[in-house]
Amino acid sequence: MTQRDSTRGAVDPITFEVVRNALTAVCNEMALVVAKTAYSTPVNEGHDFAGAVYDRRGGLVAQGEFDMPTFVGLTLLTVPEVIRAVGLSEMEPGDIYMINDPYVASTHCNDIHFVKPLFHERELIAFVTSTAHWSDVGGSAPGSLSCLASSAYEEGMRIPAITLYRRGRRNDDVVALLLANMRQSWERLGDLNAQVAAVKAGETRFRALIDRHGLPAVLTVMDEVQNHSERLVRAVFAGLPDGTYTTEDWIDQDPLTGEPKAVRLALTIAGDHALFDLTASDGPAQASINCTIAATTSALFIGLASILPQMPINAGIMRAIEIRARRGSIVWAEPPVGVSGLVPTSMDMVISCAMRALSQALPERGAASTHSVINAVFAGYDERAEFQAPFINYVWGFGGLGATKRKDGASDAAPAFGASASNIPVELQERRYPVLWSRHMLLPDSGGPGRSRGGLGLDLLVGFPFHPGTLLSIGNRERFGPPGIFAGEAGGTAGLVLQKGTEAERNLGIICADVAIAPGEVASYWSSGGGGYGDPLERPADRVLDDVIDQYVSIAKARAQYGVVVTAIDPRALRYEVDEPATTKLRDEMRAARGN
């Protein structure tokens, strides 16, 4: 199918806003279809999905308001890769393409993208896409997220751009091949059908938009929203001080070598342009914690969206930024190195570096680093009479966000890359899977000390009360807590222990795989808190007192970290008070000890 130009139409500001928001609504409806019809719990309950609209050239135009931020930047590369692989001239009405290849257009193999070209009178005019995290795509470990995988061949099916539907007819041979290589194939088929329904709904709503406003106006707005975002981001960069801002953050370890891995960023602001230089980052890890260039791009976009003033995130922003990275490094994985565990490790460290570098340039909007999410997979065979089938329970543990100049970090919150994700209710997990949750609570003293305190991590306890199973976990921040900024201190660290507090206690580490769990055993794991903002000794004593009353900060840590002496009057009645003379004396001593 050849592509030809359509006459563009000038639009007034009101029409521009109406159509721009309508394009977002198209994405929202695609997300709603997936949420209501997908089979896997992380998708229909956790909202690990996204929908997007692209122009005919593959430029990202709009994304949904409820989309997983992880998918934003990488989708800049998804449709262009499909265009490259399939060819515009080969695309036909009714086609739907599928891709998950992490080395060119995705994060890891679990994130499946469906791409549908849209036509008007046989002219290609746009694309709609649906992305979702499938709970399993094959590979050596249930959930396809083994952090110990040393190559892509252990991580599941790597799918290049393939034609799933041709002129409206599904290729059942492709579907059979996929399902034969994935666990719980019935659930995978349900997710596949949900995403197909989503892109079809996106096409229907896009056509309704054309019917109402006319094709020339819609195409004009699709171009102009990208120009608008470019102008906005260039204006922000032009208002920042020119200079180079450097940051680094560390992945706890390459689990196959025990060696920490560094991500290093030099952000250069020059006029209305920004250069993100990651070339000083470490070489590749042997284990599956390497970041794909698509995920690195997405991570930098998430950093921008977290710190800069709000603006539509689309391909127009790419015109104002440049990304440099070394092929084959920890931030630009090349096949066949493993990548399945990149999200809470290397990708998250790119986000951390981007946020803190931008914070140096824009302190008023700056934020400390957030926790790294814990991705856990509990798997086995469900022997309950009504199930009698294998199960894969993929869950995540939230934690503390980094503090800002004016606010403490949020507690028990999704990280920046998963800001739209929802907590999967424990009641639903216990109904669908043979697991039992005994604890889900905030972790005191885990927030990074600062004038603004980092958010608190979570303390979780889950077990297999009925049947044996296996545990897999991918996380970070067990060794290096989320850094604070502007004299703020790091947040607390994460951990994972089996049978904690018993003679059989075993420290599994936040990164583990294929751990056998016997009936009755429980896993205790906790997430990191967010980093602090500003000097902890400048935090008002009455705010520290409130933290003690709320059991966010212990009396001992109030004294050691904030220099605030709190006296317990009647703990059962939550009566505490600050010893002001002792606090003034202690803070003076602490400042003198550090030379200020």
XYZ file of N, CA and C in Angstrom, residues 42 137 139 225 261 291 299 421 434 470 533:
33
model
N -1.642 -9.239 36.569
C -0.869 -7.991 36.483
C -1.415 -7.001 35.463
N 6.281 -15.801 28.972
C 6.514 -15.945 27.528
C 7.510 -17.072 27.262
N 10.792 -19.676 28.345
C 12.088 -19.541 28.981
C 12.293 -20.507 30.132
N 0.702 18.666 17.607
C 0.939 18.313 19.005
C 2.416 17.991 19.229
N 27.353 -2.722 39.438
C 27.426 -2.124 38.109
C 26.930 -0.685 38.184
N 20.198 -3.146 30.187
C 19.112 -2.292 29.701
C 19.159 -2.185 28.183
N 13.497 5.436 29.981
C 13.923 5.887 31.303
C 14.252 7.379 31.310
N 0.637 2.081 37.809
C 0.339 0.716 38.246
C -0.507 0.723 39.519
N -2.640 -20.288 45.476
C -2.527 -20.866 46.818
C -1.448 -20.179 47.649
N 7.785 -22.426 44.141
C 9.081 -21.793 43.917
C 8.939 -20.281 43.979
N 15.509 15.003 50.825
C 15.846 16.275 50.155
C 16.245 17.278 51.224
